[in-house]
Structure formats: C-alpha cells, structure tokens
Coordinates of C-alpha atoms and ligand atoms in Angstrom, one line a residue:
M223 CA 19.6 97.6 105.0
A224 CA 20.5 94.1 106.3
A225 CA 24.1 93.2 105.8
V226 CA 24.7 90.1 103.6
S227 CA 26.3 87.4 105.8
P228 CA 29.8 86.3 104.8
A229 CA 28.5 82.7 104.3
K230 CA 25.8 84.0 101.9
R231 CA 28.2 86.2 100.0
A232 CA 30.6 83.2 99.7
R233 CA 27.8 81.0 98.4
K234 CA 27.0 83.6 95.7
E235 CA 30.6 84.0 94.7
A236 CA 31.2 80.2 94.6
N237 CA 28.4 79.9 92.1
S238 CA 28.8 83.1 90.1
D239 CA 28.7 82.5 86.3
D240 CA 30.8 85.6 85.5
M241 CA 33.9 83.9 86.9
K242 CA 36.0 83.0 83.8
E243 CA 37.3 79.5 83.4
A244 CA 41.0 79.4 84.3
F245 CA 41.9 76.4 82.2
P246 CA 39.5 76.6 79.2
D247 CA 41.7 74.3 77.1
I248 CA 41.9 71.5 79.6
S249 CA 39.2 68.8 79.9
P250 CA 38.9 66.5 83.0
I251 CA 41.9 64.1 82.9
A252 CA 40.8 60.6 81.7
Y253 CA 42.2 57.1 82.3
R254 CA 43.5 55.9 78.9
P255 CA 46.0 53.1 79.4
D256 CA 46.7 52.8 75.7
A257 CA 47.3 56.4 74.9
P258 CA 50.4 57.2 72.8
A259 CA 53.6 58.0 74.7
D260 CA 53.5 61.7 73.9
E261 CA 50.0 62.3 75.3
T262 CA 50.9 63.5 78.8
L263 CA 47.5 64.7 79.8
V264 CA 46.0 61.2 80.4
F265 CA 46.4 58.7 83.2
R266 CA 47.9 55.4 82.0
H267 CA 48.2 53.8 85.4
Y268 CA 46.1 55.8 87.9
N269 CA 42.6 54.4 87.7
P270 CA 40.9 55.7 90.8
S271 CA 38.4 52.9 91.3
Q272 CA 40.7 50.0 90.4
Q273 CA 41.1 47.6 93.3
V274 CA 44.6 46.9 94.6
M275 CA 44.9 44.5 97.5
G276 CA 41.3 45.1 98.7
R277 CA 41.2 48.9 98.4
S278 CA 40.7 51.3 95.5
M279 CA 43.8 53.1 94.1
Q280 CA 42.2 56.4 95.2
E281 CA 42.0 55.2 98.8
W282 CA 45.6 54.0 98.8
L283 CA 47.0 57.1 97.3
R284 CA 44.9 59.9 98.7
F285 CA 46.4 62.5 96.4
S286 CA 46.5 66.1 97.4
V287 CA 47.5 69.3 95.6
C288 CA 49.3 72.0 97.5
Y289 CA 48.3 75.6 97.2
W290 CA 51.6 77.3 97.8
H291 CA 53.6 75.8 94.9
S292 CA 50.7 75.4 92.5
F293 CA 48.9 78.6 93.0
R294 CA 51.4 81.0 94.6
A295 CA 54.7 80.2 93.1
T296 CA 55.9 82.5 90.3
G297 CA 59.2 81.0 89.3
L298 CA 61.1 83.5 91.3
D299 CA 64.6 82.4 92.4
P300 CA 67.6 84.1 94.0
F301 CA 68.9 85.1 90.6
G302 CA 65.8 86.3 88.8
G303 CA 62.2 87.4 89.1
P304 CA 59.0 85.7 88.2
T305 CA 58.7 83.8 85.0
I306 CA 55.2 82.4 85.5
T307 CA 52.2 84.6 85.0
R308 CA 48.6 83.3 85.3
S309 CA 45.5 84.8 83.6
W310 CA 43.6 84.7 86.9
D311 CA 46.2 86.3 89.0
D312 CA 47.1 90.0 88.7
G313 CA 49.9 89.7 91.3
S314 CA 48.1 92.0 93.8
D315 CA 47.5 91.2 97.5
T316 CA 43.8 92.0 97.3
L317 CA 41.0 89.8 98.5
E318 CA 39.5 89.9 95.0
N319 CA 42.7 88.4 93.5
A320 CA 42.8 85.8 96.3
K321 CA 39.3 84.8 95.4
R322 CA 40.0 84.5 91.7
R323 CA 42.9 82.4 92.5
M324 CA 40.8 80.1 94.7
H325 CA 38.3 79.6 92.0
A326 CA 41.1 78.7 89.6
A327 CA 42.5 76.2 92.2
F328 CA 39.2 74.4 92.6
E329 CA 38.7 74.2 88.9
F330 CA 42.2 72.7 88.7
F331 CA 41.4 70.1 91.4
A332 CA 38.1 69.1 89.8
K333 CA 39.7 68.7 86.3
L334 CA 42.7 66.7 87.7
G335 CA 40.4 64.5 89.8
N336 CA 42.3 64.6 93.1
K337 CA 40.1 64.7 96.2
Y338 CA 42.3 66.7 98.6
W339 CA 44.2 70.0 98.9
T340 CA 46.6 71.6 101.4
F341 CA 47.4 75.2 102.3
H342 CA 49.2 77.6 104.6
D343 CA 47.1 80.3 106.2
R344 CA 48.9 83.0 104.2
D345 CA 48.6 81.2 100.9
I346 CA 44.9 81.7 100.7
A347 CA 44.5 85.0 102.5
P348 CA 46.6 88.1 102.5
E349 CA 48.1 89.5 105.7
G350 CA 46.3 92.6 106.8
S351 CA 47.7 95.7 108.5
S352 CA 46.6 94.4 112.0
W353 CA 46.0 91.0 113.5
Q354 CA 42.3 91.7 113.4
E355 CA 42.4 92.4 109.7
T356 CA 44.5 89.4 108.9
N357 CA 42.0 87.2 110.7
R358 CA 39.1 88.8 109.0
N359 CA 40.8 88.2 105.6
L360 CA 41.3 84.6 106.5
D361 CA 37.7 84.2 107.6
E362 CA 36.4 85.6 104.4
M363 CA 38.6 83.2 102.3
V364 CA 37.6 80.3 104.5
E365 CA 34.0 80.9 103.8
L366 CA 34.6 80.7 100.1
A367 CA 36.8 77.6 100.5
A368 CA 34.0 75.9 102.5
Q369 CA 31.6 76.6 99.7
L370 CA 34.0 75.4 96.9
Q371 CA 34.9 72.3 98.9
K372 CA 31.3 71.4 99.0
Q373 CA 30.5 72.3 95.4
H374 CA 33.4 70.2 94.0
G375 CA 33.5 67.4 96.6
I376 CA 37.1 68.3 97.6
K377 CA 38.4 67.8 101.2
L378 CA 41.2 69.4 103.1
L379 CA 44.1 66.9 103.8
W380 CA 45.8 69.4 106.0
A381 CA 46.3 73.0 106.8
T382 CA 49.3 74.7 108.3
C383 CA 50.5 78.2 109.4
N384 CA 53.2 80.1 107.7
L385 CA 55.6 80.9 110.6
F386 CA 58.6 81.5 108.5
S387 CA 58.1 84.2 105.7
H388 CA 57.3 87.3 107.7
P389 CA 60.4 89.1 109.0
R390 CA 59.1 88.8 112.6
Y391 CA 59.9 85.1 112.4
M392 CA 63.5 85.6 111.2
N393 CA 64.9 84.2 114.5
G394 CA 62.4 81.5 114.7
A395 CA 58.7 81.1 115.8
A396 CA 58.3 78.9 118.8
S397 CA 62.1 78.8 119.3
N398 CA 62.4 82.6 119.1
P399 CA 64.5 84.3 121.8
D400 CA 61.7 87.0 122.1
A401 CA 58.5 85.9 123.8
H402 CA 56.6 88.5 121.9
V403 CA 57.3 86.6 118.6
F404 CA 56.5 83.3 120.3
A405 CA 53.1 84.9 121.1
C406 CA 52.6 85.8 117.5
A407 CA 53.2 82.2 116.5
G408 CA 50.8 81.0 119.2
A409 CA 48.1 83.5 118.0
A410 CA 48.5 82.4 114.4
V411 CA 48.3 78.7 115.2
R412 CA 45.2 79.2 117.4
K413 CA 43.5 80.8 114.4
G414 CA 44.9 78.2 112.1
L415 CA 43.5 75.3 114.2
E416 CA 40.1 77.0 114.3
V417 CA 40.1 77.3 110.5
A418 CA 41.3 73.8 110.0
H419 CA 38.5 72.5 112.2
K420 CA 36.0 74.5 110.3
L421 CA 37.1 73.2 106.9
G422 CA 37.2 69.6 108.2
A423 CA 41.0 69.2 107.9
E424 CA 42.0 65.6 108.4
N425 CA 45.5 66.6 109.7
F426 CA 47.4 69.7 110.8
V427 CA 51.0 70.2 109.9
F428 CA 53.9 71.9 111.6
W429 CA 57.0 72.4 109.4
G430 CA 59.7 74.0 111.6
G431 CA 60.5 76.8 109.1
R432 CA 63.0 78.9 111.0
E433 CA 63.1 76.7 114.1
G434 CA 66.8 76.3 114.3
F435 CA 69.9 78.4 114.6
Q436 CA 72.7 80.0 112.6
T437 CA 75.3 80.0 115.3
L438 CA 75.5 78.3 118.6
L439 CA 77.3 81.4 120.0
N440 CA 74.0 83.3 120.4
T441 CA 71.8 80.4 121.1
D442 CA 70.4 78.8 124.3
L443 CA 69.6 75.3 122.8
N444 CA 67.9 73.9 125.9
K445 CA 65.6 76.9 126.3
E446 CA 64.6 76.9 122.6
M447 CA 63.8 73.3 122.5
K448 CA 61.9 73.4 125.8
H449 CA 59.8 76.4 124.4
M450 CA 59.1 74.4 121.2
A451 CA 57.8 71.5 123.3
N452 CA 55.7 73.9 125.4
F453 CA 54.3 75.3 122.1
F454 CA 53.3 71.8 121.0
R455 CA 51.6 71.2 124.4
M456 CA 49.6 74.4 123.9
V457 CA 48.6 73.1 120.5
V458 CA 47.4 69.8 122.0
A459 CA 45.4 71.6 124.7
Y460 CA 43.7 73.9 122.2
K461 CA 43.0 71.1 119.8
E462 CA 41.3 69.1 122.6
K463 CA 39.4 72.2 123.7
I464 CA 37.7 72.9 120.4
G465 CA 37.3 69.2 119.6
F466 CA 39.4 69.1 116.5
K467 CA 40.0 65.5 115.6
G468 CA 42.7 65.9 112.9
Q469 CA 46.0 64.2 113.3
L470 CA 48.9 66.6 114.3
L471 CA 52.0 66.1 112.1
I472 CA 55.5 67.4 112.3
E473 CA 57.5 67.7 109.0
P474 CA 61.3 67.1 109.5
K475 CA 63.7 69.1 107.4
P476 CA 67.5 69.7 107.8
K477 CA 69.6 72.8 106.9
E478 CA 66.9 74.9 105.1
P479 CA 66.4 77.7 105.9
T480 CA 68.6 77.7 109.0
R481 CA 72.0 76.2 109.2
H482 CA 70.8 73.8 111.8
Q483 CA 67.1 72.8 112.0
Y484 CA 65.7 71.3 115.2
D485 CA 63.5 68.9 113.2
Y486 CA 66.5 67.6 111.2
D487 CA 65.1 64.2 110.2
A488 CA 62.6 61.5 111.2
M489 CA 64.7 60.0 114.0
T490 CA 65.5 63.5 115.4
V491 CA 61.9 64.4 115.6
I492 CA 60.8 61.1 117.1
A493 CA 63.5 61.5 119.8
F494 CA 62.3 65.1 120.5
L495 CA 58.7 64.0 120.7
K496 CA 59.5 61.1 123.0
T497 CA 61.8 63.2 125.2
H498 CA 58.9 65.6 125.8
Q499 CA 56.2 62.9 126.1
L500 CA 54.5 64.3 123.0
D501 CA 54.7 61.2 120.8
K502 CA 51.2 60.0 121.4
H503 CA 49.8 63.3 120.0
F504 CA 51.9 63.7 116.9
K505 CA 53.0 61.8 113.8
L506 CA 55.4 62.7 111.0
N507 CA 54.8 64.2 107.6
I508 CA 57.8 62.9 105.6
E509 CA 59.0 64.8 102.6
P510 CA 61.6 62.7 100.6
N511 CA 63.2 65.8 99.3
H512 CA 64.1 66.8 102.9
T513 CA 65.2 63.2 103.6
M514 CA 67.7 63.4 100.8
L515 CA 69.0 66.8 102.1
A516 CA 69.6 65.1 105.5
G517 CA 72.0 62.7 103.7
H518 CA 69.7 59.7 103.5
S519 CA 68.3 57.7 100.6
Y520 CA 65.0 58.9 99.2
E521 CA 62.8 56.4 101.1
H522 CA 64.8 56.3 104.3
D523 CA 62.6 58.5 106.6
V524 CA 59.3 57.0 105.2
V525 CA 60.5 53.6 106.1
M526 CA 62.0 54.7 109.5
A527 CA 59.0 56.7 110.6
S528 CA 56.7 53.8 109.7
A529 CA 58.9 51.3 111.6
M530 CA 58.5 53.4 114.7
G531 CA 54.7 53.6 114.1
M532 CA 55.0 57.4 113.4
L533 CA 54.4 57.8 109.7
G534 CA 51.3 60.0 109.3
S535 CA 51.5 61.5 105.8
I536 CA 53.9 62.1 102.9
D537 CA 54.9 65.2 101.0
A538 CA 55.3 63.4 97.7
N539 CA 58.1 65.1 95.9
T540 CA 61.8 64.7 95.0
G541 CA 65.0 66.8 94.9
S542 CA 67.9 66.6 92.6
P543 CA 70.8 64.9 94.4
D544 CA 73.3 66.7 92.2
L545 CA 71.9 70.1 93.4
G546 CA 71.5 69.6 97.1
W547 CA 68.7 72.1 97.9
D548 CA 64.9 71.8 98.3
T549 CA 64.0 71.8 94.6
D550 CA 60.5 70.3 95.3
Q551 CA 60.2 68.5 92.0
F552 CA 57.3 66.2 91.0
P553 CA 58.1 62.6 91.9
M554 CA 58.7 60.8 88.6
D555 CA 60.9 57.8 89.6
V556 CA 58.9 54.6 89.7
K557 CA 61.5 52.7 91.7
A558 CA 61.5 55.3 94.5
A559 CA 57.7 55.3 94.3
T560 CA 57.6 51.5 94.7
M561 CA 59.8 51.7 97.9
V562 CA 57.4 54.3 99.3
M563 CA 54.2 52.5 98.4
K564 CA 55.6 49.2 99.7
T565 CA 55.9 50.8 103.2
V566 CA 52.5 52.4 102.8
I567 CA 50.9 49.1 102.0
E568 CA 52.8 47.3 104.8
Q569 CA 51.5 49.7 107.4
G570 CA 48.0 49.4 106.1
G571 CA 47.6 52.7 104.4
L572 CA 48.3 56.4 105.1
Q573 CA 44.8 57.5 106.2
P574 CA 44.1 60.1 107.6
G575 CA 47.3 61.2 105.8
G576 CA 47.9 61.1 102.1
L577 CA 50.3 61.9 99.3
N578 CA 50.5 65.6 99.1
F579 CA 52.3 67.0 96.1
D580 CA 54.6 69.5 97.8
A581 CA 56.1 70.0 94.3
K582 CA 56.3 72.9 91.8
V583 CA 56.7 73.0 88.1
R584 CA 60.2 74.2 87.0
R585 CA 60.8 77.9 86.6
E586 CA 61.0 77.2 82.9
S587 CA 57.7 75.3 82.7
T588 CA 55.6 78.3 82.2
D589 CA 52.3 77.0 80.6
P590 CA 49.2 76.3 82.7
R591 CA 49.2 72.9 81.1
D592 CA 52.6 72.1 82.7
L593 CA 50.8 72.4 86.1
F594 CA 48.5 69.6 85.0
I595 CA 51.2 67.5 83.4
G596 CA 53.4 67.7 86.5
H597 CA 50.6 66.3 88.7
V598 CA 49.3 63.8 86.2
G599 CA 52.9 62.4 85.6
A600 CA 53.4 62.2 89.4
M601 CA 50.1 60.5 90.0
D602 CA 50.8 57.9 87.4
T603 CA 54.3 57.4 88.9
M604 CA 52.8 56.8 92.4
A605 CA 50.1 54.5 90.9
R606 CA 52.8 52.4 89.2
G607 CA 54.7 52.3 92.5
L608 CA 51.5 51.1 94.2
K609 CA 50.9 48.3 91.6
A610 CA 54.5 47.2 91.6
A611 CA 54.6 47.2 95.4
A612 CA 51.4 45.2 95.6
R613 CA 52.7 42.5 93.3
L614 CA 56.0 42.4 95.2
I615 CA 54.1 42.0 98.5
Q616 CA 51.5 39.5 97.1
E617 CA 54.1 37.2 95.6
G618 CA 56.1 37.3 98.8
T619 CA 59.4 36.6 97.1
L620 CA 61.4 39.3 99.0
A621 CA 59.5 38.7 102.3
R622 CA 60.3 35.0 102.2
A623 CA 64.0 35.7 101.5
V624 CA 64.2 38.2 104.4
Q625 CA 62.4 35.8 106.7
Q626 CA 64.9 33.1 105.8
R627 CA 67.8 35.5 106.5
Y628 CA 66.6 35.8 110.2
S629 CA 65.7 32.2 110.7
S630 CA 68.3 31.6 113.4
Y631 CA 66.1 33.6 115.7
K632 CA 63.2 31.2 115.5
S633 CA 64.4 28.6 118.1
G634 CA 66.9 27.9 120.8
L635 CA 69.2 30.8 121.8
G636 CA 68.0 33.0 118.9
H637 CA 64.5 32.7 120.1
K638 CA 65.6 33.7 123.7
I639 CA 67.5 36.8 122.3
S640 CA 64.4 37.8 120.3
N641 CA 62.0 37.6 123.3
G642 CA 64.5 39.3 125.6
T643 CA 65.2 36.4 128.0
A644 CA 68.8 35.6 127.0
T645 CA 71.8 36.6 129.1
L646 CA 75.4 37.3 128.3
E647 CA 76.2 34.0 130.0
D648 CA 73.8 32.2 127.6
C649 CA 75.7 33.8 124.7
E650 CA 79.0 32.7 126.0
A651 CA 77.8 29.1 126.7
Y652 CA 76.5 29.0 123.1
V653 CA 79.8 30.1 121.6
L654 CA 81.9 27.8 123.7
K655 CA 79.8 24.9 122.5
H656 CA 79.4 25.9 118.8
G657 CA 82.7 27.8 118.1
N658 CA 82.7 30.5 115.4
P659 CA 79.9 31.0 112.9
S660 CA 80.4 30.5 109.1
V661 CA 80.0 33.7 107.0
T662 CA 76.6 34.1 105.2
S663 CA 76.2 36.2 102.1
G664 CA 74.0 39.3 102.4
Q665 CA 73.1 38.8 98.7
Q666 CA 72.4 42.5 98.0
E667 CA 72.5 42.1 94.2
H668 CA 70.1 39.2 94.4
Y669 CA 67.6 41.3 96.3
E670 CA 68.1 44.3 94.0
T671 CA 67.5 42.0 91.0
I672 CA 64.3 40.7 92.5
F673 CA 63.1 44.2 93.2
N674 CA 63.8 45.4 89.7
H675 CA 61.7 42.5 88.3
Y676 CA 58.6 44.0 90.0
V677 CA 59.4 47.6 89.1
H678 CA 60.2 47.0 85.4
D679 CA 58.2 44.0 84.4
L680 CA 55.0 45.8 85.2
K681 CA 51.9 44.3 83.5
Ligands
XLS33 C1 59.3 73.4 103.0 C2 58.2 72.5 103.5 C3 56.8 73.2 103.5 C4 55.9 72.4 104.3 C5 54.7 73.1 104.7 O1 60.3 73.0 102.7 O2 58.2 71.4 102.7 O3 56.4 73.4 102.2 O4 55.5 71.2 103.6 O5 55.0 74.2 105.5
NI34 NI1 56.7 69.8 102.6
NI35 NI1 60.1 71.1 101.4

C-alpha cells in the first residue's frame, strides 16, 4: 500500500469537516466606530483598509498573534496551577492535540482579522524522545501550518527556537560552559531556520533566554560572549546557504530569567553587534515590557533602536511598573502607543517587521472571548496611536518647535560643529568674542501639552 505523503495528509487534515469550531460564539470582528462603550468585540479605530499618510492601517500596523501566550499559556504562576482550560486542548503532549490546537489558532486568526502569527519551535510541536523524533514532530506540524496559512491567507511574521525551557539549557544555550549544549542550540536553530524558510517567515528572532549569568564567580564573560558571537556567525552562514531572506532579529531583555542577561537593552545589543561586526546582519525586536524592566521609559528602546537604524520589529505589550516583572500584558495605553507609532512612521514603517502581541490574558481572564477582547483592545489602542501620531507629524507643531530649539547649529560656528569641521580653538575664539550664553527654557510642559492635544483630542 502506498504511504500517504505528509503534505497530502496535512491537506486533508486542514480541510477536514469533523474538526469542531473552537470559537462557535464569536463572529469575525467588525469595524463599528459607533458601537456602544461596553461592546468590546468590535474595532472602533482599527479599520484595516483606511489610509493613513499614504498607507493602509493594516500595512502600518502589521499585527501578529503569538502562539506561546495565546495557545500555550494556561495561567500557571509560581503560586498556583493552571486556571485556563480550552475545549480544544486536552493538555496532553500528543501530535493530535497539537493539531487541534493549531486549527483553533488559525480559526482565531481568521476571526480576529490579523494577517500574521509567530511561534517557537516547541510551541507548535512536542519534543520527542530523540532529536530525530523531535524534528519529525516539527515537520509534521509545519506541513499542517503551511496548509492552514494558505487556506486562511495568514503569513508568518517570525519564528524562533525555544532555547530556554528544557533543563539542558539551564546554564545558557550559545553561552553555555558545555560545548555539547552549545551544539544542541546550534542543531535546534539549524532546523528552526529551515522551517522558517519553508513557511515563508519574514523574520527570525533570537531572544537570549538564559544567555546570561547568576554569578560572576563561575563565569568566563569573554568566552561566553565570544561564543554567542560565533553562534550568530553560524546563523548568518546557514541563512545564506539555504537562501533564507528573512531579517534576523535579536530581542533585548534584562534580568529575566538570569540575574544578568547579555542582551540587556537596545544599546547593549547594538554595542555587542558592532563589536563583533554583526550589525549589518541583525536588527532588534524591541519589547517595551523588557525596556521598562531595564529601567527605561516604555518607548525608550523603540526610539533608541530606530535612531541607530536598528529597529526591526516590536513585541507590542506592556508591563506593570508597580510589579517589575515580565507580565506581558496587552498594550492598552494610547499615549504610549502614540510614542511608538510616531517612531514607526518617522522611520517609514516596520516592514518586514510588525507589531507582535507578545501578550497574554491575565490568569483571571479565563473565557475564550477574553483572548479576543485582549487582542481587539490592543489593536484599537495601536490604531489610535497611529492616527494620533500621523496628525502630530502632519501638523508639524512639535517638529517645528524641536527644529527651532536647535537653530543655533544652522550657521556659523554651530554649522561647523554639526558638520564636524570645528576645532576646540574655534570654540574658544567664539566664547571670547560672545561671552556667556543666556539660559533658554527647555519648555517640557509646553511640549507635553502639545503632545496631549494629539493623543486626547482624537477625531
Ligand atoms: C520573553 C520573550 C519571548 C520572546 C520570544 O520574555 O519576550 O517571548 O519574544 O522568545
Ligand atoms: Ni518578546
Ligand atoms: Ni517578554
């Protein structure tokens, strides 16, 4: 008897009618700007085809749903077990369960109306008892994903490898003191890149999971960082070998899970990449929740990475500043969204990156509809941010004020400083002639009031 090819089997499974709907009570989310305030399953601001500064909202925002929080999280925390159960998930680690989950996920994407998704290798396929079996499991799930992507018109924003959950990675992956563990990370990423290529991923992410240390006493810093750089060189070489065109991204994060993380924040990662001449191959995936954990303001790393030409993508979420750990909440703050979208517009968009909701519903939000509401509310927040930022940029009020603030660099000595031709002697000659400068107000409150006007007087 001829064996059924995995692709054929996946096609059959993708179309099978006996698959029960996961969200029977939810219809595709509609754009209804005048819906009453307590209707939270409608878009009031996100209107995918609406043009904003020459581009549709959908093109500016490039929303993506992440698999790990939305289809693997159970509400488990260090003090208590799962609170969230789903009709399609029996909690087992079987391929059948993984497939049911994937059908539910694509039904979710289709009803929500986002065009992208993201996953870790282990989110979609269970680890087997050998590397061979693990890879076979992944291949089988990737066949199904390819079919479902096609069927629903969904694309892969990025894929990544989970190099932090398994105990073998407890002392790090590419920075592990044991070369055998390094090799495991290399093998996983080789397979991950192959799979990303197959599914047409537009990016590939590295979040440094356990790349860091708990104590300097047992750590050879230089060795570990050099090994990480060598790991990334292997990634570039393999990417080029297979012709994968996706953008490589590194996601900075401080203090979780290790006491010190090598990819602490945007500037740390950029310095690392430049030190090892890797900066032309990588950009950054900035997660504001991590930025806040690093002690910066919400938008800080988005703005900083963009200023250095290194902003590739955004994990659109937020933390609670009063808690101080990675709570991965849905972004619901219009002001913060406006700051982020201002940067995105100013750099001409995020493509091939996007806004990936690396966010989970609260442990107490146990209904499947909460999963929709979280995403819908966050999409509307980012859409409001986009509209507010567009108005702020188009009217130019802030930009004109900032330009005026730096006007002394337009001519004379200021111009020479700006173009790098001034000397210390020039500075002294200027000061001897003109004496001391008068103080000039920084007008912070003036700027904040202008900004508020665009955020809150939204038409
Ligand atoms: C964890 C990270 C993780 C990455 C992907 O804090 O945010 O979810 O986005 O590995
Ligand atoms: Ni993230
Ligand atoms: Ni995170």
